[in-house]
mmCIF file of C-alpha atoms and ligand atoms in Angstrom:
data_model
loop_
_atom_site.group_PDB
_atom_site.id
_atom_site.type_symbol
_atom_site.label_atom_id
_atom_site.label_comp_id
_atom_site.label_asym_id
_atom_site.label_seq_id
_atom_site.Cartn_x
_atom_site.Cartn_y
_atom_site.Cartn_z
ATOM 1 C CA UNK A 1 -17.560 -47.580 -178.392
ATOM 2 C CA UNK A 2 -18.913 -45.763 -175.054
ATOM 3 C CA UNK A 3 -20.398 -43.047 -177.004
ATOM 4 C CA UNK A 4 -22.246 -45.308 -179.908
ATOM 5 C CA UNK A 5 -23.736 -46.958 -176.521
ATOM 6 C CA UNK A 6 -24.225 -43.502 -175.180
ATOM 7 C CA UNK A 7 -25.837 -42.689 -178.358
ATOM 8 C CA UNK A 8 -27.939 -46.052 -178.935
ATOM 9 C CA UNK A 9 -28.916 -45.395 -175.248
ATOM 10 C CA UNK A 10 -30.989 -41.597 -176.069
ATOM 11 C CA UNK A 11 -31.907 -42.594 -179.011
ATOM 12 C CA UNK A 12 -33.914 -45.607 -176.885
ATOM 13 C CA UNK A 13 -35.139 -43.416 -174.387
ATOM 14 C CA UNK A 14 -36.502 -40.805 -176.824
ATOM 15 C CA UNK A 15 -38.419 -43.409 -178.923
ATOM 16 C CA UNK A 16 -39.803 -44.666 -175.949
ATOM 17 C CA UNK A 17 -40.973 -41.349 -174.644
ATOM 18 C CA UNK A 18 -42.113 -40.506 -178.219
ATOM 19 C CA UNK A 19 -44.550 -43.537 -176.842
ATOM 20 C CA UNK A 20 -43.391 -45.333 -179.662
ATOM 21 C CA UNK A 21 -43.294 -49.290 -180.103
ATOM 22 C CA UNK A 22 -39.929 -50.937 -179.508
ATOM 23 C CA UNK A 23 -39.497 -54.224 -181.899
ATOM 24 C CA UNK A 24 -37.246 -57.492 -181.419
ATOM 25 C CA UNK A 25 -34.585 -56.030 -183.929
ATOM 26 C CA UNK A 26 -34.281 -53.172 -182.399
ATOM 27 C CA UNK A 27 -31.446 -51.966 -180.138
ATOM 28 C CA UNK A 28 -33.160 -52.131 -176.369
ATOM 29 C CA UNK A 29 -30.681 -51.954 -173.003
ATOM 30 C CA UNK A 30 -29.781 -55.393 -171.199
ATOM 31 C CA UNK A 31 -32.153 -54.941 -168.517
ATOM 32 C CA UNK A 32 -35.051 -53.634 -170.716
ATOM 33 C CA UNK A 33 -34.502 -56.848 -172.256
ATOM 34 C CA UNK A 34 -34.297 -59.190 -168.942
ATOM 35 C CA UNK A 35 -37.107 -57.332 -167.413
ATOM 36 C CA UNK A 36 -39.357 -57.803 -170.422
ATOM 37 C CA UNK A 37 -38.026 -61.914 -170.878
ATOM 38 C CA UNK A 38 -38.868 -61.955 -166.820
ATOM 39 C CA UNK A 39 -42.493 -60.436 -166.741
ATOM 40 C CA UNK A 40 -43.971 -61.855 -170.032
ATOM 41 C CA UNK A 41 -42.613 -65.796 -168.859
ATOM 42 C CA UNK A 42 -44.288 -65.322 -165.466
ATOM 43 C CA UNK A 43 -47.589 -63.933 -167.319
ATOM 44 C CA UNK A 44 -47.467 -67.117 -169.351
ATOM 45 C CA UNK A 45 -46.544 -69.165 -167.031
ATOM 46 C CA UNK A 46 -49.586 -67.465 -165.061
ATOM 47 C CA UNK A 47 -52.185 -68.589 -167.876
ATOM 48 C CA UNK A 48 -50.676 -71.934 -168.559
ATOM 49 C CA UNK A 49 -51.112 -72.789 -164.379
ATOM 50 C CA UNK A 50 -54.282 -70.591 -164.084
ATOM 51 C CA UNK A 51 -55.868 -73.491 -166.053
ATOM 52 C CA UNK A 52 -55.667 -75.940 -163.537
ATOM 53 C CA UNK A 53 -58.054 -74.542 -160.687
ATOM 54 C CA UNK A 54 -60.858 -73.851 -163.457
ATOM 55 C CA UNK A 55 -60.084 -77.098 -165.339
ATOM 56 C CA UNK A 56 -60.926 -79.679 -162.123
ATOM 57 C CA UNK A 57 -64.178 -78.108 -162.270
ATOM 58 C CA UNK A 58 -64.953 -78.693 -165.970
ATOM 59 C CA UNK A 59 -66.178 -82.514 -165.426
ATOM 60 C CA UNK A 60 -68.386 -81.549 -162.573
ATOM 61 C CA UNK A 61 -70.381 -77.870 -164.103
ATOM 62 C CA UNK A 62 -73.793 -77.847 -162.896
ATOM 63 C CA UNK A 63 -75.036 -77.824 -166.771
ATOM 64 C CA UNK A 64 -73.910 -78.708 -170.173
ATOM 65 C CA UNK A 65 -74.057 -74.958 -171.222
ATOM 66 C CA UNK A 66 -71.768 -73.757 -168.022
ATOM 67 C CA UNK A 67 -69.468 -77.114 -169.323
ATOM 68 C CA UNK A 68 -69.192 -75.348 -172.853
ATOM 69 C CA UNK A 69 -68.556 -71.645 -171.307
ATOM 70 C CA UNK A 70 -65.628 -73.489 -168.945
ATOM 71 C CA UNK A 71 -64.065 -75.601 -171.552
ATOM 72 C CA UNK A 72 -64.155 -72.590 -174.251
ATOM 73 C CA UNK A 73 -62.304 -70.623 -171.062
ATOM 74 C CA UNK A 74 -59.614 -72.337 -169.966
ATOM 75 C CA UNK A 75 -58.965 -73.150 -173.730
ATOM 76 C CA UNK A 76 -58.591 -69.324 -173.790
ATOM 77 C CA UNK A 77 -56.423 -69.297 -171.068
ATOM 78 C CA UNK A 78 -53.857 -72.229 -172.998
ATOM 79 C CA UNK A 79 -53.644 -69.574 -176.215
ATOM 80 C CA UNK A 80 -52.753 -66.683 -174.283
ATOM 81 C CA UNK A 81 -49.944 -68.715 -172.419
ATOM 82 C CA UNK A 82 -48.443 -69.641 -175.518
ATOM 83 C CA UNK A 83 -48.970 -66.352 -176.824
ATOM 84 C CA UNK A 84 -46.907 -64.895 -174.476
ATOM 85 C CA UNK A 85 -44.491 -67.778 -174.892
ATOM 86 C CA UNK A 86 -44.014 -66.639 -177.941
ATOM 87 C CA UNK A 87 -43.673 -63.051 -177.386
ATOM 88 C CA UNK A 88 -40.960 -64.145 -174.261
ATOM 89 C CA UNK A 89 -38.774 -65.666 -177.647
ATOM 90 C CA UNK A 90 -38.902 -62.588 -179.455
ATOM 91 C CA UNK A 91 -36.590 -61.261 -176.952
ATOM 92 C CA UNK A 92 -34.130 -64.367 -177.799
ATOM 93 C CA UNK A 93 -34.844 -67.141 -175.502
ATOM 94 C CA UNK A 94 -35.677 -70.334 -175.930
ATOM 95 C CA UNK A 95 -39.588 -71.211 -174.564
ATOM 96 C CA UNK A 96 -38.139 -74.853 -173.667
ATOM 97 C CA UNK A 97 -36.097 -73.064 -170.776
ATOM 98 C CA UNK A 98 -38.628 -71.328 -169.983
ATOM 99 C CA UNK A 99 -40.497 -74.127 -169.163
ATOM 100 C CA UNK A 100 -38.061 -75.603 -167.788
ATOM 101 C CA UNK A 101 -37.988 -73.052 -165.134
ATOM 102 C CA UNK A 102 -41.769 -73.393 -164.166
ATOM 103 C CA UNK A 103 -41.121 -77.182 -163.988
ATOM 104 C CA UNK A 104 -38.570 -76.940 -161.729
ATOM 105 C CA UNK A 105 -39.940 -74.558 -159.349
ATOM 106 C CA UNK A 106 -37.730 -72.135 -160.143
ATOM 107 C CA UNK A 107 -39.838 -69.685 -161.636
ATOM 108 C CA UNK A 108 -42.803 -67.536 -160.704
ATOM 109 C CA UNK A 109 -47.033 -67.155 -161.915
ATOM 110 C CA UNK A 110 -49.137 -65.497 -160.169
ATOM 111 C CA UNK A 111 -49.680 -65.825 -156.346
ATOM 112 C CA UNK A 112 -53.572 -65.950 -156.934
ATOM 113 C CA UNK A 113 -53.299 -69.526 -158.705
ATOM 114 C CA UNK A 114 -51.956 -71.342 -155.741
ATOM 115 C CA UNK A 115 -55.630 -70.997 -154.019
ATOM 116 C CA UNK A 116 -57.580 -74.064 -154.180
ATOM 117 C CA UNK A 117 -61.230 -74.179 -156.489
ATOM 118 C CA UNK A 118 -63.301 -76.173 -153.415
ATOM 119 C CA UNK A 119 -67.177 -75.162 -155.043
ATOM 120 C CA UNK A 120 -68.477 -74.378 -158.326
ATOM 121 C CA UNK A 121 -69.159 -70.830 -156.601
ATOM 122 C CA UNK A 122 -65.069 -70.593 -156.975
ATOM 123 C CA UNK A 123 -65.193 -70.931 -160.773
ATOM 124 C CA UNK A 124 -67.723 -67.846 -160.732
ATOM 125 C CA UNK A 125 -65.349 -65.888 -158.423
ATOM 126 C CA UNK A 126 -62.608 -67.085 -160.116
ATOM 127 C CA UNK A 127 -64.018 -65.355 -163.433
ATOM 128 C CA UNK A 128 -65.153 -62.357 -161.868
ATOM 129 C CA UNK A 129 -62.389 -61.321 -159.877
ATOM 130 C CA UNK A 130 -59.445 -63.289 -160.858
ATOM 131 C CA UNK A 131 -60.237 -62.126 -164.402
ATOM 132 C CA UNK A 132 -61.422 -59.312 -163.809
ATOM 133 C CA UNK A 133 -58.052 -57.766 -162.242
ATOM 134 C CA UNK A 134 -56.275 -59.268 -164.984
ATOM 135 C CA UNK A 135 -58.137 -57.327 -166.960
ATOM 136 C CA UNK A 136 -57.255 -54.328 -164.867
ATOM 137 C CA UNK A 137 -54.283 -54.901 -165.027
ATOM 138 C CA UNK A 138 -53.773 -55.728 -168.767
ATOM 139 C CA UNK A 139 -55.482 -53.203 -170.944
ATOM 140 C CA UNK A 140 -52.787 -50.825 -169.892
ATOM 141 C CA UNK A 141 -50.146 -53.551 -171.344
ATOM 142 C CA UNK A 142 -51.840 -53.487 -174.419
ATOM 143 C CA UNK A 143 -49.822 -50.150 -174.947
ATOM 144 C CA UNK A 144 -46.603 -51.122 -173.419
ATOM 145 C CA UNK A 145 -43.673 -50.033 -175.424
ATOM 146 C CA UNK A 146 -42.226 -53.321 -176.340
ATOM 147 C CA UNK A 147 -44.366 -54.424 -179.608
ATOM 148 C CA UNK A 148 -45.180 -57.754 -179.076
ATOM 149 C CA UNK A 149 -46.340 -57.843 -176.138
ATOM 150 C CA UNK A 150 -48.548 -54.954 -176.354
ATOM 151 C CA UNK A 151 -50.330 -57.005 -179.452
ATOM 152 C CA UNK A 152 -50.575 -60.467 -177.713
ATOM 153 C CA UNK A 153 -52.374 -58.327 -174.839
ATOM 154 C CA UNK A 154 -54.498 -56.911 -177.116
ATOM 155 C CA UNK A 155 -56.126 -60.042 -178.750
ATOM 156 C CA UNK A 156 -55.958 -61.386 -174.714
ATOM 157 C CA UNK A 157 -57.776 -59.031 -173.418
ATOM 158 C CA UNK A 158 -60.757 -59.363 -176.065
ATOM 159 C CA UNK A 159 -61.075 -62.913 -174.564
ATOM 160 C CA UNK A 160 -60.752 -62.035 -171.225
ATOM 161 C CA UNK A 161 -63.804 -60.282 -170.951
ATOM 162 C CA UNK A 162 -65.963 -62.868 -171.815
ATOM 163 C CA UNK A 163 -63.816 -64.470 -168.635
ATOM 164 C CA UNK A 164 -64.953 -62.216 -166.668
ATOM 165 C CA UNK A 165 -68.912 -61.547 -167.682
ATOM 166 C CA UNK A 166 -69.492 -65.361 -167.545
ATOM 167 C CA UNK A 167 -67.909 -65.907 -163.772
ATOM 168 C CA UNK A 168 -70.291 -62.903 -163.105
ATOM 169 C CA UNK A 169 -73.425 -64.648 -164.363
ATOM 170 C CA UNK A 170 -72.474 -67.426 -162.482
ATOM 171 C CA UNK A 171 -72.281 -65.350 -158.892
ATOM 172 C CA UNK A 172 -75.192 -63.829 -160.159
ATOM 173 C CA UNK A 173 -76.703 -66.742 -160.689
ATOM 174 C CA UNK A 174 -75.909 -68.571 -157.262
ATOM 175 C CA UNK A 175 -77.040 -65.476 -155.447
ATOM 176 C CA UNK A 176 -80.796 -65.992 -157.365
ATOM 177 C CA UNK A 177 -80.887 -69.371 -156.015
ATOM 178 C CA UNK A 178 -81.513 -70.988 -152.405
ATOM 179 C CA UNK A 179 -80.105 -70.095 -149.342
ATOM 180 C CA UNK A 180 -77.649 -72.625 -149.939
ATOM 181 C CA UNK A 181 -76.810 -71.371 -153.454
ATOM 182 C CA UNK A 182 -75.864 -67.808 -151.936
ATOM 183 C CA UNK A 183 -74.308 -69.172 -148.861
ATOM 184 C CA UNK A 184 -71.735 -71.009 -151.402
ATOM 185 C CA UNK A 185 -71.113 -67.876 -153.620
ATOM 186 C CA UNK A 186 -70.535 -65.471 -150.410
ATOM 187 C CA UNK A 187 -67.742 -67.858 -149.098
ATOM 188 C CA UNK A 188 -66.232 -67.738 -152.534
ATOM 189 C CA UNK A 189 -66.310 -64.109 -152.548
ATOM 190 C CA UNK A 190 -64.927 -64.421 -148.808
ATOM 191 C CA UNK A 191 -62.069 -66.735 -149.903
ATOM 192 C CA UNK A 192 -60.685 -65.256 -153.265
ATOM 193 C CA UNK A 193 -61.279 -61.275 -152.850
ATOM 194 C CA UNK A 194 -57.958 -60.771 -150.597
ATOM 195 C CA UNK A 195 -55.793 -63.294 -153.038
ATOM 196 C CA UNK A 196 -57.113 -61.177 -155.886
ATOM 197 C CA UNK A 197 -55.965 -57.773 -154.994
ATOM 198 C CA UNK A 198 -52.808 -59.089 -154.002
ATOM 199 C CA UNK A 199 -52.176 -60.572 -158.107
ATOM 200 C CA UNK A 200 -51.862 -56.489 -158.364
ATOM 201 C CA UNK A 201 -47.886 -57.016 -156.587
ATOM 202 C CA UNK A 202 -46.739 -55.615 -153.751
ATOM 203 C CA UNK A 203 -47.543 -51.856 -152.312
ATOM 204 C CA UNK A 204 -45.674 -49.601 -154.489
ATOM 205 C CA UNK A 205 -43.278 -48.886 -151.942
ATOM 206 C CA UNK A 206 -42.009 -52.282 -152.093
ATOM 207 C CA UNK A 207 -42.418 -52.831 -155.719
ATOM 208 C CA UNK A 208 -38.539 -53.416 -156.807
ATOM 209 C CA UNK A 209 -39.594 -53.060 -160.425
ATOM 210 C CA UNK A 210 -41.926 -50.138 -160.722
ATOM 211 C CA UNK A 211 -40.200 -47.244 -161.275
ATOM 212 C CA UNK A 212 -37.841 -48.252 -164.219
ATOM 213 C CA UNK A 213 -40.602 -49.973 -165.723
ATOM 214 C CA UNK A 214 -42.803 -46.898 -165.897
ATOM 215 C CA UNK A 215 -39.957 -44.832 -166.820
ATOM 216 C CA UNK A 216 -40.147 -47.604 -170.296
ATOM 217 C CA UNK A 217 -43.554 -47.620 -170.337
ATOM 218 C CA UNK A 218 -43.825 -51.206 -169.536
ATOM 219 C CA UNK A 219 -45.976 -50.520 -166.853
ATOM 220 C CA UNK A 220 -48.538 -47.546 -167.193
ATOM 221 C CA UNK A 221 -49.856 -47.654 -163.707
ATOM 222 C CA UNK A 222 -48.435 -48.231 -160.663
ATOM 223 C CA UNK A 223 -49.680 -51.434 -158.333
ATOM 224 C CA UNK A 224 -51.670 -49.430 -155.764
ATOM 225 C CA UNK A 225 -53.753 -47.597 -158.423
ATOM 226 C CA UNK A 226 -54.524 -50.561 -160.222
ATOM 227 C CA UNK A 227 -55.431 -52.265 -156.890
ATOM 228 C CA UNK A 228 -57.315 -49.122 -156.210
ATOM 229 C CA UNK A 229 -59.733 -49.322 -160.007
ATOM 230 C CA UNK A 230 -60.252 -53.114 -158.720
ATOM 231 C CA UNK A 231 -61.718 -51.985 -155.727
ATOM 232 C CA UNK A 232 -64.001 -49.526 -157.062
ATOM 233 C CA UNK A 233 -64.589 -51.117 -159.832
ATOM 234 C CA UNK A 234 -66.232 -54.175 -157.787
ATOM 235 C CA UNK A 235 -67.866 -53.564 -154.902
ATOM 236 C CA UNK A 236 -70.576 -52.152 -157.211
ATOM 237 C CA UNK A 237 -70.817 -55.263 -158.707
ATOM 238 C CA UNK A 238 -71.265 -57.551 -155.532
ATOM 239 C CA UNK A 239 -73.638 -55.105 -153.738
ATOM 240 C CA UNK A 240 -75.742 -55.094 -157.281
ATOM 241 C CA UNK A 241 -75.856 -59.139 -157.119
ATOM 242 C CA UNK A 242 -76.407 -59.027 -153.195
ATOM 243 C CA UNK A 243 -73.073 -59.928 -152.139
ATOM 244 C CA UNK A 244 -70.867 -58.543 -148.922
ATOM 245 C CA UNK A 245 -67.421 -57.548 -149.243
ATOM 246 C CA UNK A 246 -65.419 -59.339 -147.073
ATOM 247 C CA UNK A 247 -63.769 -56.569 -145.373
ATOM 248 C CA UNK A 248 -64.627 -54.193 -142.226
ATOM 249 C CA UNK A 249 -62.732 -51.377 -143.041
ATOM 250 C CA UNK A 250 -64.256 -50.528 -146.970
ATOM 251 C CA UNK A 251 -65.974 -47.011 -146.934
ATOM 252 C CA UNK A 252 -66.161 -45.259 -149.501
ATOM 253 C CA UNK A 253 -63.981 -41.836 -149.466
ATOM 254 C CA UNK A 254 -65.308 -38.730 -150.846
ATOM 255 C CA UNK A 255 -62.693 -36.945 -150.779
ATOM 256 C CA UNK A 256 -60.308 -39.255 -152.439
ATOM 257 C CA UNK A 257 -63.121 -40.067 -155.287
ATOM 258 C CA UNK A 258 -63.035 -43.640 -154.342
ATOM 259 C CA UNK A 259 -62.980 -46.699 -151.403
ATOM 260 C CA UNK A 260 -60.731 -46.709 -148.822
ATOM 261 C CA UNK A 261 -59.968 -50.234 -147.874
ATOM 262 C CA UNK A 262 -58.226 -52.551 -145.130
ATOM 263 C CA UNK A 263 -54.596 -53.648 -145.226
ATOM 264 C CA UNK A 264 -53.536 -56.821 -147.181
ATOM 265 C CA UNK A 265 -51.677 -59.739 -145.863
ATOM 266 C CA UNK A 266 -48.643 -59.383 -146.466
ATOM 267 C CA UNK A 267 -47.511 -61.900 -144.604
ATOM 268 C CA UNK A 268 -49.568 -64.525 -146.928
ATOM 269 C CA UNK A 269 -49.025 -62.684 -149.765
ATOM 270 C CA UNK A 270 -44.798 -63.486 -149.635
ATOM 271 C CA UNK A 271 -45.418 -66.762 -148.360
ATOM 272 C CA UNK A 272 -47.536 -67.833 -151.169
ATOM 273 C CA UNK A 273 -44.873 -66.225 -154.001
ATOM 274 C CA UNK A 274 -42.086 -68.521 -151.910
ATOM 275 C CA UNK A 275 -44.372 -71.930 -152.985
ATOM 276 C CA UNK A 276 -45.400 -72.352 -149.476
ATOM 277 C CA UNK A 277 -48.979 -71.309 -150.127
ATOM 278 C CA UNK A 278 -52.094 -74.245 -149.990
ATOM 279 C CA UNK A 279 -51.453 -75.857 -153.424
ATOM 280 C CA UNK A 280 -48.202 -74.835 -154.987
ATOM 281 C CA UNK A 281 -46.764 -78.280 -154.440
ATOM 282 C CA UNK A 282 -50.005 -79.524 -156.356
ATOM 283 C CA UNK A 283 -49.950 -76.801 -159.622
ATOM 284 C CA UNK A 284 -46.374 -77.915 -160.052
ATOM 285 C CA UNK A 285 -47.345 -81.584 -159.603
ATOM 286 C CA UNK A 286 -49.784 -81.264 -161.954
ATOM 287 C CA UNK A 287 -47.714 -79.162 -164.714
ATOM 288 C CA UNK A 288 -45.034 -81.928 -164.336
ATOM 289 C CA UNK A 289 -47.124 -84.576 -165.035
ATOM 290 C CA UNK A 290 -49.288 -83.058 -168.059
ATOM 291 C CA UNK A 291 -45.766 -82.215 -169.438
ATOM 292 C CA UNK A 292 -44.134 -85.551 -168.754
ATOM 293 C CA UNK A 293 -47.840 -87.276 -170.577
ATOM 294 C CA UNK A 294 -47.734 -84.984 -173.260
ATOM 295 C CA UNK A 295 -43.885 -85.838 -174.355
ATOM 296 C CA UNK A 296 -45.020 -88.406 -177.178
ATOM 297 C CA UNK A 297 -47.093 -85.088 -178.862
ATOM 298 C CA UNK A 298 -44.119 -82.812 -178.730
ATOM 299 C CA UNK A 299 -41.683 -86.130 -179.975
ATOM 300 C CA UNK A 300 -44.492 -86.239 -182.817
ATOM 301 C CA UNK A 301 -44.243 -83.033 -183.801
ATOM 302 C CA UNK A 302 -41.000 -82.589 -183.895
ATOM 303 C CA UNK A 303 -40.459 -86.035 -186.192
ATOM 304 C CA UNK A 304 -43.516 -85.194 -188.256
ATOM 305 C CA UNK A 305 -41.762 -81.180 -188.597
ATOM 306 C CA UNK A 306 -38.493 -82.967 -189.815
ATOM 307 C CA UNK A 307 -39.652 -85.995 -192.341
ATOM 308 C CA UNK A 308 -41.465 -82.772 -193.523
ATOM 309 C CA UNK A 309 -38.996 -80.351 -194.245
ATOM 310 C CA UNK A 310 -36.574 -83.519 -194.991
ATOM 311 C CA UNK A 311 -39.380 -84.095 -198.517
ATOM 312 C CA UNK A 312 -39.322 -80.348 -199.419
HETATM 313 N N1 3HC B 401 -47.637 -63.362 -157.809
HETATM 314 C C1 3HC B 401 -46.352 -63.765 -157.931
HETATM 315 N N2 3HC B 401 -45.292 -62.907 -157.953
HETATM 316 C C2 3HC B 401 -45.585 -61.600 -157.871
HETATM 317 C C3 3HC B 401 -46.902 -61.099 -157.783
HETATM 318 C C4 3HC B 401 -47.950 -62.062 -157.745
HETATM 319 N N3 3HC B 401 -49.218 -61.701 -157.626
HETATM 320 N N4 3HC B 401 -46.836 -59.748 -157.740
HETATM 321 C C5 3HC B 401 -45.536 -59.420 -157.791
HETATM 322 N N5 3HC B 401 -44.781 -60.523 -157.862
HETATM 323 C C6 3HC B 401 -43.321 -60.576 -157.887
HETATM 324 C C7 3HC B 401 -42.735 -59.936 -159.125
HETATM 325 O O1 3HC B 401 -42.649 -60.877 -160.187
HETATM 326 C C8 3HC B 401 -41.357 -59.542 -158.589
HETATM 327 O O2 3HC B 401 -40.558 -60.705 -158.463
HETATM 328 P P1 3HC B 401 -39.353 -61.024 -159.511
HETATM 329 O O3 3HC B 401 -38.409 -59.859 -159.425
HETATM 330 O O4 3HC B 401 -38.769 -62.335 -159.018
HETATM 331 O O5 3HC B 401 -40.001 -61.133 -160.870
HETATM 332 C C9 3HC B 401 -41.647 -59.118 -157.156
HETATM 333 O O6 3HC B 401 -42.852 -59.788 -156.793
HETATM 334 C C10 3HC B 401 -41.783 -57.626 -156.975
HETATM 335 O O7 3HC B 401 -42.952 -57.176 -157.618
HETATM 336 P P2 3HC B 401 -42.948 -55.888 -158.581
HETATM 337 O O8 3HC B 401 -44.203 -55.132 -158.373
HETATM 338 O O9 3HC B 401 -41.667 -55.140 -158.411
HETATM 339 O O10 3HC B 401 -42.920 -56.635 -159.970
HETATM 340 P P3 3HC B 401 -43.580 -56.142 -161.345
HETATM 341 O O11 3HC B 401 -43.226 -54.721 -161.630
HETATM 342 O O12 3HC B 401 -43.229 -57.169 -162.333
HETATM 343 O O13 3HC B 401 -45.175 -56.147 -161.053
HETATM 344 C C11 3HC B 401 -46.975 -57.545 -161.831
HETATM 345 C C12 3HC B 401 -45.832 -57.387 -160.804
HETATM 346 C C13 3HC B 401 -47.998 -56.441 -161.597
HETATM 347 C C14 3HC B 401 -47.629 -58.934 -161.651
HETATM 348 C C15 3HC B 401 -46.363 -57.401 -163.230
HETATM 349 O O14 3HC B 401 -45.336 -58.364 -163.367
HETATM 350 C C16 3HC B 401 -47.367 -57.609 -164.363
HETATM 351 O O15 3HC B 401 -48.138 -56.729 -164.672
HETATM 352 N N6 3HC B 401 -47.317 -58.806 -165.001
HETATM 353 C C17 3HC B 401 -48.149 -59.038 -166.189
HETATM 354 C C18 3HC B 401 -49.547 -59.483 -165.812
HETATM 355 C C19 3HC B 401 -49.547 -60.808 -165.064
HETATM 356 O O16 3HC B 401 -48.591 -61.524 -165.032
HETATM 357 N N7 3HC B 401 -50.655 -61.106 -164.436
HETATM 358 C C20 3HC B 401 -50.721 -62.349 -163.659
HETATM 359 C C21 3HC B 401 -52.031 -62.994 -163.807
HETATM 360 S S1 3HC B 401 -52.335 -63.563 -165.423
HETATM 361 C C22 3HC B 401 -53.913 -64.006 -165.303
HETATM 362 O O17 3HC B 401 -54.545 -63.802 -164.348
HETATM 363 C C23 3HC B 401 -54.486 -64.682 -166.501
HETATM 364 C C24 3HC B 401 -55.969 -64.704 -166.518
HETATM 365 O O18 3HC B 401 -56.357 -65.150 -167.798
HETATM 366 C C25 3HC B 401 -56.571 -65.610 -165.531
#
């Protein structure tokens, strides 16, 4: 028995380093498994509560157009959750638990969603930089080694950067308009740049998952140099548009080919993963009650599914 599991084990780690895609009937180790059923329910989990901060701003966009462009996002943001739902049961458990877990508190999303969405400037930061290091930090999932997940990522990340050119337009926008206008965009730059390098994880010394999940080609990139792209990738953009970064200690580094930066808080950043950040008590509220309303829909369903299948 040892040495069929020795064998099955190789046999894993050389299709993996062949960079080839493991599928859901395929032999995979325990903890390739639990790691996999962990990350992919807190990215869904991630969409399904990233929808509230955008959606309390969809009854009060400035225009009808920037209305359309919100709704059509956070409907986005609804299909990749239960995209990734789906790939999560692929792996064998059951997206009811799942949920179940977010309900109760129990399980994680991203740290970046517990930040509140106070002006319509947030929505446009929100886009740009929330978005935009998901983005970062996606397109290298799209060739992860487990199959389904690199697929869902691939039709999410098509969407996602329409997420991120329309918060753009928006900052770019604000910061064409009155003093007022570019005030408002400036403190939403201020509030959500920090929050958004931290949805990279922790430094990659402290990152408990990192190594082994490089080693399976889960992750492609470590934290820090993902953090890093982010960085370099946006200061461009918000001195193009007129904006200043929010932080003293950015200069860009010749000799390391890109910015250095100044530290993150730590401090925050663990204290917002253990729910004790400004609105984690409200995003859970607020999932609770959308999933208590929407009970009659999935009783509905269900009955509907069964008289079905009951006729055929
Ligand atoms: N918020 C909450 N928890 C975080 C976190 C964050 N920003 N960063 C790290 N953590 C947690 C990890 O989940 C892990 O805790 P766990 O063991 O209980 O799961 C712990 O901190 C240690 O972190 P690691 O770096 O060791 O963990 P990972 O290797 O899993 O790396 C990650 C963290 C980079 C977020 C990785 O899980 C990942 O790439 N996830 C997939 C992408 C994702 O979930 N993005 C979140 C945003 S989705 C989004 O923005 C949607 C867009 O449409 C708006």
């Amino acid at each position: 028995m040892i040495e069929t599991q020795q064998h099955l084990r190789e046999e894993f780690d050389a299709y993996v380093a062949a960079d080839k895609k493991i599928e859901p009937k395929d032999w995979m180790p325990d903890a390739y498994r639990k790691t996999l059923i962990r990350q992919i329910s807190q990215h869904a989990h991630s969409e399904i509560v990233g929808m509230l901060p955008e959606g309390k701003w969809i009854t009060r966009a400035p225009s009808l157009q920037r209305k359309a462009i919100l709704l059509a996002k956070v409907q986005d943001e609804a299909g990749h959750g239960l995209y990734l739902y789906s790939a999560a049961e692929t792996l064998g458990v059951d997206r009811a638990d799942l949920v179940d877990d977010l309900l109760s508190g129990k399980a994680k999303y991203s740290s970046i969603f517990n930040y509140p969405s106070l002006t319509w400037a947030d929505i446009g930061a929100i886009g740009w930089l929330v978005d935009g290091a998901a983005i970062m930090n996606q397109v290298p999932l799209c060739r992860c080694s487990y199959g389904p997940y690199a697929r869902a990522m691939t039709r999410v990340c098509k969407e996602e950067s329409f997420h991120q050119r329309q918060g753009y337009s928006i900052m770019m926008q604000l910061m064409k308009g009155t003093d007022a206008q570019k005030e408002m965009a400036q403190d939403a730059l201020n509030r959500w740049w920090w929050p958004s390098l931290m949805m990279f994880g922790p430094s990659d010394s402290e990152s408990m998952h990192s190594s082994q999940n490089m080693k399976w080609n889960i992750k492609r990139f470590s934290n820090d140099e993902l953090r890093q792209r982010m960085v370099d990738m946006t200061v461009p953009q918000a001195e193009c548009i007129g904006l200043k970064m929010p932080d003293p200690d950015l200069k860009w580094n010749e000799e390391k080919g890109g910015h250095d930066f100044g530290e993150i808080d730590w401090t925050e950043f663990y204290d917002v993963i253990a729910g004790n950040g400004i609105c984690n008590k409200e995003r859970l509220e607020d999932r609770n009650k959308a999933h208590d309303d929407g009970e009659w829909v999935r009783d509905a369903a269900v009955a509907y599914s069964e008289k079905r299948n009951a006729n055929t």
